[in-house]
């Protein structure tokens, strides 16, 4: 029975700013330990992030990403939550890499501490 409320808690979408927004700060209230996730997109693109209710990284890769595109977002969410982040290069740009070295369009982050993540773009 505890899985249902936990699942519903994780359905929170992290993005809720307009596409033309340059900065977004989202605040949520949860019980239990929380960590802060800060995600920033470099010049040439934007990003989108969503929390994932699944218990594995692979299951989170195909989560729906809404149409919001952000330059930066900072959010506090429950510990041990998976968050998917997707890069959206602007026209004429491509994804260079994420701060962890990944070159995948979508990355999955497991929040076991406060994290800062950046995505870098390059001109085509």
Coordinates of N, CA and C in Angstrom, one line a residue:
X1 N 0.8 -1.2 0.0 CA 0.0 0.0 0.0 C 0.9 1.3 0.0
X2 N 2.1 1.2 0.6 CA 2.9 2.4 0.6 C 3.4 2.8 -0.8
X3 N 3.4 1.9 -1.7 CA 3.9 2.2 -3.1 C 3.0 3.2 -3.8
X4 N 1.8 3.2 -3.6 CA 0.9 4.1 -4.4 C 1.1 5.6 -4.0
X5 N 1.1 6.0 -2.8 CA 1.4 7.4 -2.5 C 2.8 7.8 -2.9
X6 N 3.8 6.9 -2.8 CA 5.2 7.2 -3.2 C 5.2 7.4 -4.7
X7 N 4.5 6.5 -5.4 CA 4.5 6.7 -6.9 C 3.9 8.0 -7.3
X8 N 2.8 8.4 -6.7 CA 2.1 9.6 -7.0 C 3.0 10.8 -6.6
X9 N 3.8 10.7 -5.6 CA 4.7 11.8 -5.2 C 5.7 12.0 -6.3
X10 N 6.2 11.0 -6.9 CA 7.3 11.1 -7.9 C 6.7 11.5 -9.3
X11 N 5.4 11.6 -9.5 CA 4.9 12.1 -10.7 C 5.0 13.6 -10.9
X12 N 5.6 14.3 -10.0 CA 5.8 15.7 -10.1 C 6.7 16.0 -11.2
X13 N 6.2 16.9 -12.1 CA 7.1 17.3 -13.2 C 7.9 18.5 -12.7
X14 N 9.2 18.6 -13.0 CA 10.1 19.6 -12.5 C 10.0 20.9 -13.3
X15 N 9.5 20.8 -14.5 CA 9.5 22.1 -15.3 C 8.1 22.6 -15.4
X16 N 8.0 24.0 -15.2 CA 6.7 24.6 -15.4 C 6.8 26.0 -15.8
X17 N 8.0 26.4 -16.4 CA 8.1 27.7 -16.9 C 7.8 27.8 -18.4
X18 N 7.6 29.0 -19.0 CA 7.3 29.1 -20.4 C 8.6 28.9 -21.2
X19 N 8.4 28.6 -22.4 CA 9.6 28.2 -23.3 C 10.6 29.4 -23.4
X20 N 10.1 30.6 -23.3 CA 11.0 31.7 -23.5 C 11.6 32.2 -22.1
X21 N 11.4 31.4 -21.1 CA 11.9 31.8 -19.8 C 13.4 31.5 -19.7
X22 N 14.2 32.4 -19.1 CA 15.6 32.1 -19.0 C 16.0 31.5 -17.7
X23 N 15.1 31.6 -16.7 CA 15.4 31.0 -15.4 C 14.2 30.5 -14.8
X24 N 14.2 29.4 -14.1 CA 13.1 28.9 -13.4 C 13.5 28.4 -12.0
X25 N 12.8 28.7 -11.0 CA 13.0 28.1 -9.7 C 11.7 27.5 -9.2
X26 N 11.8 26.2 -8.9 CA 10.6 25.5 -8.5 C 10.8 25.0 -7.1
X27 N 9.8 25.2 -6.3 CA 9.9 24.8 -4.9 C 8.8 23.8 -4.6
X28 N 9.1 22.7 -4.0 CA 8.1 21.7 -3.6 C 8.3 21.3 -2.1
X29 N 7.3 20.8 -1.5 CA 7.4 20.4 -0.1 C 7.2 18.9 0.0
X30 N 8.2 18.2 0.5 CA 8.1 16.7 0.7 C 8.6 16.4 2.1
X31 N 8.1 15.3 2.6 CA 8.6 14.9 3.9 C 9.8 13.9 3.7
X32 N 10.7 13.8 4.6 CA 11.9 13.0 4.5 C 13.1 13.8 3.9
X33 N 14.2 13.1 3.8 CA 15.4 13.7 3.2 C 15.2 14.3 1.8
X34 N 15.8 15.4 1.5 CA 15.7 16.0 0.2 C 17.1 16.4 -0.3
X35 N 17.3 16.5 -1.6 CA 18.5 17.0 -2.2 C 18.1 18.1 -3.2
X36 N 19.1 18.9 -3.4 CA 18.9 20.0 -4.4 C 19.6 19.6 -5.7
X37 N 18.8 19.7 -6.8 CA 19.4 19.4 -8.1 C 19.3 20.8 -8.9
X38 N 20.5 21.2 -9.4 CA 20.6 22.4 -10.2 C 21.1 21.9 -11.6
X39 N 20.3 22.3 -12.6 CA 20.6 21.9 -14.0 C 20.7 23.2 -14.9
X40 N 21.8 23.3 -15.6 CA 22.0 24.5 -16.5 C 22.3 24.1 -17.9
X41 N 21.7 24.8 -18.9 CA 22.0 24.6 -20.3 C 22.9 25.8 -20.7
X42 N 24.0 25.4 -21.4 CA 24.9 26.4 -22.0 C 24.3 27.1 -23.2
X43 N 25.1 28.0 -23.8 CA 24.6 28.7 -25.0 C 24.4 27.7 -26.1
X44 N 23.2 27.9 -26.8 CA 22.9 27.0 -28.0 C 21.9 26.0 -27.7
X45 N 21.2 26.1 -26.5 CA 20.2 25.1 -26.3 C 19.5 25.3 -25.0
X46 N 18.5 24.4 -24.7 CA 17.7 24.4 -23.5 C 17.6 23.0 -23.0
X47 N 16.9 22.8 -21.9 CA 16.7 21.5 -21.3 C 15.3 21.3 -20.7
X48 N 15.0 20.1 -20.4 CA 13.8 19.8 -19.7 C 14.1 18.6 -18.8
X49 N 13.4 18.6 -17.6 CA 13.7 17.6 -16.6 C 12.3 17.1 -16.0
X50 N 12.3 15.8 -15.6 CA 11.1 15.3 -15.0 C 11.6 14.2 -14.0
X51 N 10.9 14.2 -12.9 CA 11.2 13.1 -11.9 C 10.6 11.8 -12.5
X52 N 11.2 10.7 -12.0 CA 10.8 9.4 -12.6 C 10.3 8.5 -11.4
X53 N 9.1 7.9 -11.5 CA 8.6 7.0 -10.5 C 9.2 5.6 -10.5
X54 N 9.9 5.3 -11.6 CA 10.5 3.9 -11.7 C 11.7 3.7 -10.7
X55 N 12.0 2.5 -10.5 CA 13.0 2.2 -9.5 C 14.4 1.8 -10.2
X56 N 14.4 2.0 -11.6 CA 15.7 1.7 -12.3 C 16.0 2.8 -13.3
X57 N 17.2 3.0 -13.6 CA 17.7 4.0 -14.5 C 17.1 3.7 -15.9
X58 N 17.2 2.4 -16.4 CA 16.7 2.1 -17.7 C 15.3 2.4 -17.9
X59 N 14.5 2.2 -16.9 CA 13.0 2.4 -17.0 C 12.7 3.9 -17.1
X60 N 13.6 4.7 -16.7 CA 13.4 6.2 -16.7 C 13.7 6.9 -18.0
X61 N 14.5 6.2 -18.9 CA 15.0 6.8 -20.1 C 13.9 7.3 -21.1
X62 N 12.7 6.6 -21.0 CA 11.6 6.9 -22.0 C 10.5 7.7 -21.4
X63 N 10.7 8.3 -20.2 CA 9.7 9.1 -19.6 C 9.3 10.3 -20.5
X64 N 8.0 10.6 -20.4 CA 7.5 11.8 -21.2 C 8.1 13.1 -20.7
X65 N 8.6 13.8 -21.7 CA 9.1 15.2 -21.4 C 8.2 16.2 -22.0
X66 N 7.6 17.0 -21.2 CA 6.6 18.0 -21.8 C 7.3 19.0 -22.7
X67 N 6.6 20.0 -23.1 CA 7.1 21.0 -24.1 C 7.9 22.1 -23.5
X68 N 8.0 22.2 -22.2 CA 8.7 23.3 -21.6 C 10.2 23.2 -21.8
X69 N 10.9 24.3 -22.1 CA 12.3 24.3 -22.4 C 12.9 25.4 -21.5
X70 N 13.9 25.0 -20.7 CA 14.5 25.9 -19.8 C 16.0 26.1 -20.0
X71 N 16.5 27.3 -19.5 CA 18.0 27.5 -19.5 C 18.6 27.0 -18.2
X72 N 17.8 27.1 -17.1 CA 18.3 26.6 -15.8 C 17.1 26.2 -15.0
X73 N 17.3 25.3 -14.1 CA 16.2 25.0 -13.1 C 16.9 24.5 -11.8
X74 N 16.3 24.8 -10.7 CA 16.9 24.3 -9.4 C 15.7 23.9 -8.6
X75 N 15.8 22.7 -8.1 CA 14.6 22.1 -7.4 C 15.1 21.2 -6.2
X76 N 14.4 21.1 -5.2 CA 14.6 20.2 -4.1 C 13.6 19.1 -4.2
X77 N 14.1 17.9 -4.2 CA 13.2 16.7 -4.4 C 13.7 15.6 -3.4
X78 N 12.8 14.6 -3.2 CA 13.2 13.6 -2.3 C 14.5 12.8 -2.6
X79 N 15.2 12.4 -1.6 CA 16.4 11.6 -1.8 C 16.0 10.3 -2.5
X80 N 17.0 9.7 -3.2 CA 16.8 8.5 -3.9 C 15.8 8.5 -5.0
X81 N 15.7 9.6 -5.6 CA 14.7 9.8 -6.8 C 15.5 9.8 -8.1
X82 N 15.0 9.2 -9.1 CA 15.6 9.3 -10.4 C 15.0 10.5 -11.1
X83 N 15.8 11.3 -11.8 CA 15.4 12.4 -12.6 C 16.0 12.3 -14.0
X84 N 15.1 12.4 -15.0 CA 15.6 12.4 -16.4 C 15.7 13.8 -16.9
X85 N 16.8 14.1 -17.6 CA 17.0 15.4 -18.1 C 17.3 15.2 -19.6
X86 N 16.6 16.0 -20.4 CA 16.8 15.9 -21.9 C 17.3 17.3 -22.4
X87 N 18.3 17.2 -23.3 CA 18.9 18.4 -24.0 C 18.1 18.7 -25.3
X88 N 17.9 19.9 -25.5 CA 17.2 20.4 -26.8 C 18.1 21.5 -27.4
X89 N 19.0 21.1 -28.4 CA 19.8 22.1 -29.0 C 18.9 23.0 -29.9
X90 N 19.4 24.3 -29.9 CA 18.7 25.3 -30.8 C 19.1 25.0 -32.2
X91 N 18.3 25.6 -33.2 CA 18.6 25.4 -34.6 C 20.1 25.8 -34.8
X92 N 20.8 25.0 -35.6 CA 22.2 25.3 -35.9 C 23.2 24.8 -34.8
X93 N 22.7 24.2 -33.8 CA 23.6 23.7 -32.7 C 23.3 22.2 -32.5
X94 N 24.3 21.5 -31.9 CA 24.2 20.1 -31.5 C 24.7 19.9 -30.1
X95 N 24.3 18.8 -29.5 CA 24.8 18.5 -28.2 C 26.2 18.2 -28.2
X96 N 27.0 18.9 -27.4 CA 28.4 18.6 -27.2 C 28.6 17.5 -26.1
X97 N 28.2 17.8 -24.9 CA 28.3 16.9 -23.8 C 27.6 17.4 -22.6
X98 N 27.5 16.5 -21.6 CA 27.0 16.9 -20.3 C 28.2 17.0 -19.4
X99 N 28.1 17.6 -18.2 CA 29.2 17.9 -17.3 C 29.9 16.6 -16.9
X100 N 29.1 15.4 -17.0 CA 29.7 14.1 -16.6 C 30.4 13.4 -17.8
X101 N 30.4 14.1 -18.9 CA 31.1 13.6 -20.1 C 30.1 12.8 -21.0
X102 N 28.9 12.5 -20.6 CA 28.0 11.8 -21.5 C 27.6 12.7 -22.7
X103 N 27.4 12.0 -23.8 CA 26.9 12.7 -25.0 C 25.5 12.2 -25.5
X104 N 24.8 11.6 -24.6 CA 23.5 11.1 -24.8 C 22.5 12.3 -24.7
X105 N 21.5 12.3 -25.6 CA 20.4 13.4 -25.5 C 19.7 13.4 -24.2
X106 N 19.5 12.2 -23.6 CA 18.8 12.1 -22.3 C 19.7 11.4 -21.3
X107 N 19.8 12.0 -20.1 CA 20.6 11.4 -19.1 C 19.6 11.2 -17.9
X108 N 20.0 10.2 -17.1 CA 19.2 9.9 -15.9 C 20.1 10.1 -14.7
X109 N 19.6 10.9 -13.7 CA 20.4 11.3 -12.5 C 19.7 10.6 -11.3
X110 N 20.5 9.9 -10.5 CA 20.0 9.4 -9.2 C 20.4 10.3 -8.1
X111 N 19.5 10.9 -7.4 CA 19.8 11.9 -6.4 C 20.1 11.2 -5.0
X112 N 21.4 11.0 -4.8 CA 21.9 10.5 -3.5 C 22.7 11.6 -2.8
X113 N 22.7 12.8 -3.4 CA 23.4 13.9 -2.8 C 23.0 15.2 -3.6
X114 N 23.3 16.4 -3.2 CA 23.1 17.6 -4.0 C 23.9 17.5 -5.2
X115 N 23.3 17.9 -6.4 CA 24.0 17.7 -7.7 C 23.8 19.0 -8.5
X116 N 24.9 19.3 -9.2 CA 24.9 20.4 -10.2 C 25.2 19.7 -11.6
X117 N 24.4 19.9 -12.6 CA 24.6 19.3 -13.9 C 24.5 20.4 -14.9
X118 N 25.4 20.3 -15.9 CA 25.4 21.3 -17.0 C 25.4 20.5 -18.3
X119 N 24.7 21.1 -19.3 CA 24.8 20.5 -20.7 C 25.4 21.6 -21.6
X120 N 26.3 21.1 -22.5 CA 27.0 22.0 -23.4 C 26.6 21.7 -24.8
X121 N 26.5 22.8 -25.6 CA 26.1 22.7 -27.0 C 27.3 23.3 -27.9
X122 N 27.3 22.9 -29.1 CA 28.3 23.4 -30.1 C 27.6 23.7 -31.4
X123 N 28.1 24.7 -32.1 CA 27.5 25.1 -33.4 C 27.9 24.0 -34.4
X124 N 26.9 23.7 -35.2 CA 27.1 22.7 -36.3 C 27.9 23.2 -37.4

